[in-house]
């Protein structure tokens, strides 16, 4: 099976970017070449930036979660999450508030995992409630 990948460009203009700055950003993207390519074994499902923009977190099929340094695309962490062998097990991972932890889950499993964002160590693995109304993964933060 071939590798799927995500193309990454560092220019992130926002609607609040001054007009002169956004012009220079659009010129820097004129070449249409990525700064680097993040590879996946089975297809990237989602990419998300760390709160401080220093890392990119990629989630892919069947519990593949990787963290890359944003400046050069170097693989920083490959999270050790057991594979199910299913091609329909779509995994999502997100940075939690502050960026110290990462929450992950997948469509065909009934657990939510919490990892340390700097070491990749699994801090917690919790079963989702078996009587929930939807099979969709959702997380509720309580303050």
mmCIF file of C-alpha atoms in Angstrom:
data_model
loop_
_atom_site.group_PDB
_atom_site.id
_atom_site.type_symbol
_atom_site.label_atom_id
_atom_site.label_comp_id
_atom_site.label_asym_id
_atom_site.label_seq_id
_atom_site.Cartn_x
_atom_site.Cartn_y
_atom_site.Cartn_z
ATOM 1 C CA UNK A 1 0.000 0.000 0.000
ATOM 2 C CA UNK A 2 1.381 3.446 -0.869
ATOM 3 C CA UNK A 3 1.894 6.294 1.508
ATOM 4 C CA UNK A 4 -0.626 9.080 1.773
ATOM 5 C CA UNK A 5 0.607 12.473 2.868
ATOM 6 C CA UNK A 6 -0.316 15.963 3.859
ATOM 7 C CA UNK A 7 1.293 18.978 2.250
ATOM 8 C CA UNK A 8 2.266 21.699 4.697
ATOM 9 C CA UNK A 9 2.765 25.390 4.082
ATOM 10 C CA UNK A 10 3.766 27.726 6.902
ATOM 11 C CA UNK A 11 1.911 30.808 5.670
ATOM 12 C CA UNK A 12 -1.219 31.184 7.759
ATOM 13 C CA UNK A 13 -2.951 34.440 6.902
ATOM 14 C CA UNK A 14 -5.984 35.286 8.971
ATOM 15 C CA UNK A 15 -8.894 37.603 8.222
ATOM 16 C CA UNK A 16 -7.243 40.025 10.673
ATOM 17 C CA UNK A 17 -3.897 40.116 8.819
ATOM 18 C CA UNK A 18 -3.131 43.634 7.548
ATOM 19 C CA UNK A 19 -3.579 43.992 3.788
ATOM 20 C CA UNK A 20 0.123 44.700 3.105
ATOM 21 C CA UNK A 21 1.200 41.598 5.051
ATOM 22 C CA UNK A 22 -1.332 39.347 3.326
ATOM 23 C CA UNK A 23 0.000 40.480 -0.069
ATOM 24 C CA UNK A 24 3.518 39.434 0.898
ATOM 25 C CA UNK A 25 2.206 36.089 2.189
ATOM 26 C CA UNK A 26 0.383 35.393 -1.047
ATOM 27 C CA UNK A 27 3.557 36.155 -3.002
ATOM 28 C CA UNK A 28 5.529 33.674 -0.897
ATOM 29 C CA UNK A 29 3.031 30.957 -1.851
ATOM 30 C CA UNK A 30 3.257 31.682 -5.564
ATOM 31 C CA UNK A 31 5.573 28.715 -6.164
ATOM 32 C CA UNK A 32 2.847 26.223 -5.049
ATOM 33 C CA UNK A 33 5.476 23.936 -3.540
ATOM 34 C CA UNK A 34 5.083 22.563 -0.010
ATOM 35 C CA UNK A 35 7.695 23.315 2.627
ATOM 36 C CA UNK A 36 7.672 19.605 3.472
ATOM 37 C CA UNK A 37 5.469 16.515 3.252
ATOM 38 C CA UNK A 38 4.207 14.542 6.274
ATOM 39 C CA UNK A 39 3.765 10.886 5.351
ATOM 40 C CA UNK A 40 1.182 8.445 6.631
ATOM 41 C CA UNK A 41 0.896 4.690 6.274
ATOM 42 C CA UNK A 42 -2.843 4.719 5.559
ATOM 43 C CA UNK A 43 -4.050 8.265 4.931
ATOM 44 C CA UNK A 44 -4.127 11.409 7.047
ATOM 45 C CA UNK A 45 -7.531 12.123 8.579
ATOM 46 C CA UNK A 46 -6.753 15.464 10.235
ATOM 47 C CA UNK A 47 -3.867 17.844 10.959
ATOM 48 C CA UNK A 48 -3.866 20.324 13.821
ATOM 49 C CA UNK A 49 -1.401 22.936 15.064
ATOM 50 C CA UNK A 50 -0.136 22.982 18.645
ATOM 51 C CA UNK A 51 -1.344 26.029 20.638
ATOM 52 C CA UNK A 52 2.123 27.619 20.334
ATOM 53 C CA UNK A 53 2.390 26.747 16.588
ATOM 54 C CA UNK A 54 5.626 24.791 17.177
ATOM 55 C CA UNK A 55 4.227 21.370 16.202
ATOM 56 C CA UNK A 56 1.780 19.696 13.852
ATOM 57 C CA UNK A 57 -0.249 16.724 15.023
ATOM 58 C CA UNK A 58 -1.397 14.280 12.355
ATOM 59 C CA UNK A 59 -4.102 11.689 12.920
ATOM 60 C CA UNK A 60 -4.580 8.924 10.416
ATOM 61 C CA UNK A 61 -6.409 5.660 9.882
ATOM 62 C CA UNK A 62 -6.144 2.922 12.539
ATOM 63 C CA UNK A 63 -4.631 4.785 15.502
ATOM 64 C CA UNK A 64 -1.705 6.351 13.665
ATOM 65 C CA UNK A 65 -0.883 9.584 15.524
ATOM 66 C CA UNK A 66 2.329 11.498 14.863
ATOM 67 C CA UNK A 67 3.711 14.839 15.948
ATOM 68 C CA UNK A 68 6.039 16.846 13.675
ATOM 69 C CA UNK A 69 8.072 19.985 14.314
ATOM 70 C CA UNK A 70 6.407 22.776 12.372
ATOM 71 C CA UNK A 71 9.590 24.556 11.345
ATOM 72 C CA UNK A 72 11.120 21.667 9.387
ATOM 73 C CA UNK A 73 8.594 18.800 9.316
ATOM 74 C CA UNK A 74 10.854 16.462 11.285
ATOM 75 C CA UNK A 75 9.044 13.587 13.028
ATOM 76 C CA UNK A 76 9.037 14.466 16.727
ATOM 77 C CA UNK A 77 6.858 11.673 18.173
ATOM 78 C CA UNK A 78 5.131 8.562 16.856
ATOM 79 C CA UNK A 79 2.495 7.631 19.444
ATOM 80 C CA UNK A 80 2.489 3.962 20.407
ATOM 81 C CA UNK A 81 -1.222 3.139 20.048
ATOM 82 C CA UNK A 82 -2.216 -0.437 19.282
ATOM 83 C CA UNK A 83 -3.542 -0.956 15.753
ATOM 84 C CA UNK A 84 -6.861 -2.714 15.165
ATOM 85 C CA UNK A 85 -6.137 -3.803 11.581
ATOM 86 C CA UNK A 86 -9.268 -2.004 10.349
ATOM 87 C CA UNK A 87 -9.163 0.377 7.400
ATOM 88 C CA UNK A 88 -12.354 2.093 8.610
ATOM 89 C CA UNK A 89 -10.945 3.013 12.046
ATOM 90 C CA UNK A 90 -10.632 6.775 11.586
ATOM 91 C CA UNK A 91 -8.534 8.292 14.365
ATOM 92 C CA UNK A 92 -8.710 11.893 15.601
ATOM 93 C CA UNK A 93 -6.214 13.573 17.919
ATOM 94 C CA UNK A 94 -6.256 17.123 19.267
ATOM 95 C CA UNK A 95 -4.160 19.225 21.601
ATOM 96 C CA UNK A 96 -5.929 19.894 24.877
ATOM 97 C CA UNK A 97 -5.975 23.374 26.448
ATOM 98 C CA UNK A 98 -2.453 24.643 26.938
ATOM 99 C CA UNK A 99 -0.960 22.013 24.628
ATOM 100 C CA UNK A 100 0.585 19.834 27.367
ATOM 101 C CA UNK A 101 -1.733 16.909 26.620
ATOM 102 C CA UNK A 102 -3.251 15.298 23.555
ATOM 103 C CA UNK A 103 -6.643 13.591 23.457
ATOM 104 C CA UNK A 104 -7.237 10.859 20.874
ATOM 105 C CA UNK A 105 -9.950 8.433 19.930
ATOM 106 C CA UNK A 106 -11.120 6.518 16.920
ATOM 107 C CA UNK A 107 -14.359 5.682 15.197
ATOM 108 C CA UNK A 108 -14.291 1.919 15.790
ATOM 109 C CA UNK A 109 -13.097 1.804 19.391
ATOM 110 C CA UNK A 110 -14.818 2.769 22.608
ATOM 111 C CA UNK A 111 -11.949 4.497 24.404
ATOM 112 C CA UNK A 112 -10.537 7.994 24.819
ATOM 113 C CA UNK A 113 -6.787 8.271 25.324
ATOM 114 C CA UNK A 114 -4.832 11.118 26.915
ATOM 115 C CA UNK A 115 -1.117 11.418 26.029
ATOM 116 C CA UNK A 116 1.690 13.680 27.202
ATOM 117 C CA UNK A 117 2.414 16.020 24.273
ATOM 118 C CA UNK A 118 6.160 16.182 24.970
ATOM 119 C CA UNK A 119 6.907 12.458 25.522
ATOM 120 C CA UNK A 120 3.958 10.662 23.875
ATOM 121 C CA UNK A 121 3.425 8.624 27.050
ATOM 122 C CA UNK A 122 -0.173 7.481 27.522
ATOM 123 C CA UNK A 123 -1.440 9.146 30.693
ATOM 124 C CA UNK A 124 -4.958 7.744 30.646
ATOM 125 C CA UNK A 125 -7.178 5.414 28.649
ATOM 126 C CA UNK A 126 -10.862 5.584 29.525
ATOM 127 C CA UNK A 127 -13.804 3.575 28.210
ATOM 128 C CA UNK A 128 -16.624 5.670 26.811
ATOM 129 C CA UNK A 129 -20.012 5.186 28.412
ATOM 130 C CA UNK A 130 -21.647 2.098 26.842
ATOM 131 C CA UNK A 131 -25.153 3.615 26.913
ATOM 132 C CA UNK A 132 -24.328 6.827 25.046
ATOM 133 C CA UNK A 133 -26.922 7.890 22.471
ATOM 134 C CA UNK A 134 -24.485 8.181 19.564
ATOM 135 C CA UNK A 135 -21.449 6.142 18.480
ATOM 136 C CA UNK A 136 -19.686 9.409 17.653
ATOM 137 C CA UNK A 137 -16.678 10.362 19.749
ATOM 138 C CA UNK A 138 -17.335 13.350 21.916
ATOM 139 C CA UNK A 139 -15.524 14.693 24.942
ATOM 140 C CA UNK A 140 -17.059 16.867 27.628
ATOM 141 C CA UNK A 141 -14.738 18.979 29.773
ATOM 142 C CA UNK A 142 -15.946 19.702 33.264
ATOM 143 C CA UNK A 143 -14.550 22.665 35.131
#
